[in-house]
Coordinates of C-alpha atoms in Angstrom, one line a residue:
Chain A
D1 CA 0.0 0.0 0.0
V2 CA 1.1 3.5 -0.8
K3 CA 1.8 5.5 2.3
V4 CA 2.0 9.3 2.3
T5 CA 2.8 10.8 5.7
Q6 CA 2.7 14.4 6.8
S7 CA 4.9 15.6 9.7
S8 CA 2.1 17.2 11.8
R9 CA -1.6 16.7 12.1
Y10 CA -2.2 20.0 13.8
L11 CA 0.0 23.1 13.9
V12 CA -0.4 26.5 15.5
K13 CA 1.9 29.3 14.5
R14 CA 2.0 33.1 14.9
T15 CA 1.8 35.7 12.2
G16 CA 5.2 36.3 10.6
E17 CA 6.7 33.0 11.5
K18 CA 8.4 30.8 9.0
V19 CA 6.5 27.5 8.7
F20 CA 7.7 24.1 7.3
L21 CA 5.2 21.4 6.3
E22 CA 6.9 18.1 5.5
C23 CA 5.5 15.3 3.3
V24 CA 7.1 11.9 2.7
Q25 CA 5.9 9.0 0.4
D26 CA 7.3 5.5 0.4
M27 CA 6.4 4.3 -3.1
D28 CA 9.1 5.9 -5.2
H29 CA 6.5 8.2 -6.9
E30 CA 7.9 10.8 -9.2
N31 CA 5.1 13.3 -8.7
M32 CA 4.2 15.1 -5.5
F33 CA 1.6 17.8 -4.9
W34 CA 0.6 20.3 -2.2
Y35 CA -3.0 21.4 -1.9
R36 CA -4.9 23.6 0.5
Q37 CA -8.5 22.7 1.4
D38 CA -11.0 25.3 2.4
P39 CA -14.7 24.8 3.0
G40 CA -16.7 25.3 -0.2
L41 CA -13.6 25.7 -2.3
G42 CA -12.5 22.1 -2.4
L43 CA -8.8 21.4 -2.9
R44 CA -6.7 24.0 -4.7
L45 CA -3.2 23.2 -6.0
I46 CA -0.4 25.3 -4.5
Y47 CA 2.7 23.6 -6.0
F48 CA 3.7 20.3 -7.6
S49 CA 6.9 18.6 -8.4
Y50 CA 7.5 15.9 -11.0
D51 CA 11.1 15.2 -10.2
V52 CA 13.8 16.0 -7.6
K53 CA 14.7 19.7 -7.6
M54 CA 11.9 20.4 -10.0
K55 CA 8.8 22.4 -9.1
E56 CA 5.9 24.0 -10.8
K57 CA 3.4 26.6 -9.6
G58 CA -0.2 25.5 -9.2
D59 CA -3.2 27.7 -9.0
I60 CA -2.4 29.6 -5.7
P61 CA 1.4 29.8 -5.2
E62 CA 1.5 33.2 -3.7
G63 CA 2.9 33.3 -0.2
Y64 CA 4.3 29.7 -0.5
S65 CA 7.5 28.0 -1.7
V66 CA 8.5 24.4 -1.9
S67 CA 11.6 22.2 -1.8
R68 CA 12.2 18.7 -3.1
E69 CA 15.8 17.7 -2.4
K70 CA 15.0 13.9 -2.3
K71 CA 12.5 11.9 -4.3
E72 CA 10.5 10.8 -1.3
R73 CA 10.2 14.2 0.4
F74 CA 8.3 17.4 -0.6
S75 CA 8.3 20.3 1.7
L76 CA 5.9 23.3 1.7
I77 CA 7.3 26.6 3.2
L78 CA 5.3 29.6 4.3
E79 CA 8.0 32.3 4.4
S80 CA 6.0 34.6 6.7
A81 CA 2.8 33.1 7.8
S82 CA -0.4 35.1 7.7
T83 CA -3.9 34.6 9.1
N84 CA -5.3 34.0 5.7
Q85 CA -3.1 30.9 5.4
T86 CA -5.0 29.2 8.2
S87 CA -6.3 26.1 6.4
M88 CA -6.0 22.3 5.9
Y89 CA -2.9 21.4 3.9
L90 CA -2.9 18.1 2.0
C91 CA 0.0 16.4 0.3
A92 CA -0.4 13.9 -2.5
S93 CA 1.8 11.7 -4.8
S94 CA 1.4 9.8 -8.0
F95 CA 3.4 7.5 -10.2
G96 CA 4.6 8.5 -13.7
D97 CA 1.8 9.3 -16.1
S98 CA -0.9 8.0 -13.7
K99 CA -3.6 10.5 -12.8
E100 CA -4.4 8.7 -9.6
Q101 CA -3.1 10.6 -6.6
Y102 CA -2.6 9.2 -3.1
F103 CA -3.1 11.6 -0.2
G104 CA -1.7 12.1 3.2
P105 CA -3.8 12.7 6.3
G106 CA -3.5 16.4 6.1
T107 CA -2.1 19.1 8.4
R108 CA -4.5 21.6 10.0
L109 CA -2.6 24.9 10.3
T110 CA -3.8 27.7 12.4
V111 CA -2.1 31.1 12.1
T112 CA -2.9 33.5 15.0
Chain B
A1 CA -8.7 24.8 -18.6
Q2 CA -11.2 22.6 -16.9
S3 CA -13.6 23.2 -14.0
V4 CA -15.7 21.0 -11.7
T5 CA -19.0 21.9 -10.1
Q6 CA -20.6 19.9 -7.3
L7 CA -24.1 21.2 -7.2
D8 CA -24.9 20.4 -3.6
S9 CA -22.7 21.5 -0.7
Q10 CA -24.6 19.3 1.8
V11 CA -26.8 16.3 1.3
P12 CA -28.7 15.0 4.3
V13 CA -30.2 11.5 3.9
F14 CA -31.7 8.8 6.2
E15 CA -29.9 5.5 6.6
E16 CA -30.8 2.9 4.0
A17 CA -32.1 5.5 1.6
P18 CA -30.6 5.9 -1.9
V19 CA -28.4 8.9 -2.6
E20 CA -27.0 10.8 -5.6
L21 CA -24.2 13.3 -5.4
R22 CA -24.0 15.5 -8.5
C23 CA -21.0 16.5 -10.4
N24 CA -20.7 18.5 -13.6
Y25 CA -17.5 19.4 -15.4
S26 CA -16.3 21.7 -18.1
S27 CA -13.5 21.0 -20.5
S28 CA -12.6 21.5 -24.1
V29 CA -10.7 18.2 -24.3
S30 CA -11.2 14.6 -23.3
V31 CA -11.0 14.0 -19.5
Y32 CA -10.6 11.4 -16.9
L33 CA -13.0 11.6 -13.9
F34 CA -12.6 10.7 -10.3
W35 CA -14.5 10.6 -7.0
Y36 CA -12.6 10.8 -3.7
V37 CA -14.0 10.4 -0.2
Q38 CA -12.7 12.1 2.9
Y39 CA -13.8 10.7 6.2
P40 CA -13.6 13.0 9.3
N41 CA -10.0 13.9 10.2
Q42 CA -8.5 11.9 7.4
G43 CA -7.0 12.5 3.9
L44 CA -8.7 11.7 0.7
Q45 CA -9.0 8.2 -0.7
L46 CA -10.1 7.1 -4.2
L47 CA -13.7 5.9 -4.4
L48 CA -13.8 5.2 -8.2
K49 CA -12.5 6.5 -11.5
Y50 CA -13.5 6.7 -15.1
L51 CA -10.6 6.4 -17.7
S52 CA -12.3 4.8 -20.7
G53 CA -14.7 2.0 -21.6
S54 CA -18.0 1.4 -19.9
T55 CA -19.7 4.6 -18.7
L56 CA -20.9 2.9 -15.5
V57 CA -18.1 2.6 -13.1
K58 CA -18.3 0.7 -9.8
G59 CA -16.2 1.6 -6.8
I60 CA -15.6 0.7 -3.3
N61 CA -18.2 0.5 -0.5
G62 CA -21.1 0.0 -3.0
F63 CA -20.8 3.3 -4.8
E64 CA -21.1 3.7 -8.6
A65 CA -21.0 6.6 -11.0
E66 CA -22.1 7.2 -14.6
F67 CA -20.1 9.2 -17.1
N68 CA -22.5 11.2 -19.3
K69 CA -20.5 12.9 -22.0
S70 CA -23.4 14.8 -23.6
Q71 CA -24.3 16.3 -20.2
T72 CA -20.7 16.6 -19.0
S73 CA -21.7 14.9 -15.8
F74 CA -20.3 12.2 -13.5
H75 CA -22.9 11.7 -10.7
L76 CA -22.2 9.4 -7.8
R77 CA -24.9 7.0 -6.5
K78 CA -25.5 4.5 -3.8
P79 CA -28.7 2.5 -3.5
S80 CA -28.7 2.3 0.3
V81 CA -26.4 4.4 2.5
H82 CA -25.0 3.6 5.9
I83 CA -24.1 5.8 8.8
S84 CA -20.5 5.0 8.0
D85 CA -20.9 6.8 4.6
T86 CA -21.0 10.1 6.4
A87 CA -18.1 12.0 4.8
E88 CA -17.1 14.6 2.3
Y89 CA -17.0 13.6 -1.3
F90 CA -15.0 15.3 -4.0
C91 CA -15.3 15.0 -7.7
A92 CA -12.2 15.6 -9.7
V93 CA -11.2 15.9 -13.4
S94 CA -7.9 15.5 -15.3
E95 CA -7.2 16.1 -18.9
V96 CA -6.3 12.9 -20.8
V97 CA -3.4 14.4 -22.6
A98 CA -1.8 17.1 -20.5
G99 CA -0.1 16.7 -17.2
N100 CA -0.8 14.9 -14.0
M101 CA -2.9 17.5 -12.3
L102 CA -6.4 17.1 -10.9
T103 CA -9.0 19.9 -10.7
F104 CA -11.4 19.4 -7.8
G105 CA -15.0 20.5 -7.1
G106 CA -16.0 22.2 -4.0
G107 CA -17.0 19.0 -2.3
T108 CA -20.4 17.6 -1.0
R109 CA -20.9 16.7 2.6
L110 CA -23.0 13.6 2.9
M111 CA -24.8 13.4 6.3
V112 CA -26.5 10.1 7.0
K113 CA -29.0 10.2 9.7
P114 CA -30.3 7.2 11.7

C-alpha cells in the first residue's frame, strides 16, 4: 500500500513565523503535490513537483514556496505566515503518467 | 482549462435511503474523472475513476458513478447508505493528454441520519 505521511496533524503558528510542512511518500513516486483545502472551495493546488529539484506553480502559489531535495520528500514553506493561510494542507503523490493521486492525512494549520 | 461543479454542498439523507451526489465538469478536451472520499480527520481516498470503456463505473463501498459525455456529468450514486458513509465527497477531473494535475470540485458533505 502507498503511504503518504505528513509531519504534523495540527500546527499553531504566529503571524510572521516561517513554517515548514513536510511530506514523505514511500512508493518511489515521481510526482508530488501540495493542496490547501477550504470549506466550499474544495482542494486548490499550491505547487507540484515531477522530479527531484523540479517544481511548478499551481493555482495559488502566492505566499508559499517548496523544496524537493529527495524523491520521497516534498516540503511546503510559508516564508511569513499570515492569518489567511489558516487552512488544511494536503500532500499527495502519483506515479509516472498516472492521474491517480494518493493523499496524506493532512495538516491543519492555524495562524494566529 | 477545466472546472468542476458539485451542485450540492450538503446532502442529508436517512440511513438505508438511496443517494445521488451530483458533479458536472467543463473541459474543451477529453478527460478522466474521479470521485474521492474524505472521512472525518483523514486524507482523501479514491472511491472510483473513469478512464475509458463502460460509462458505468463501480467503486468501493457499494458506490457507482455514470459518465455522461453529452451532459458533461459524473454523478455518484449508492442505492442504500449507511451511517459510516457520512463523509465529504470530492469530484475531480484530469485532462487525458496534458499533465498529472487534478481539478477538484468544492465538495459535497453527505450526512447520513439514523
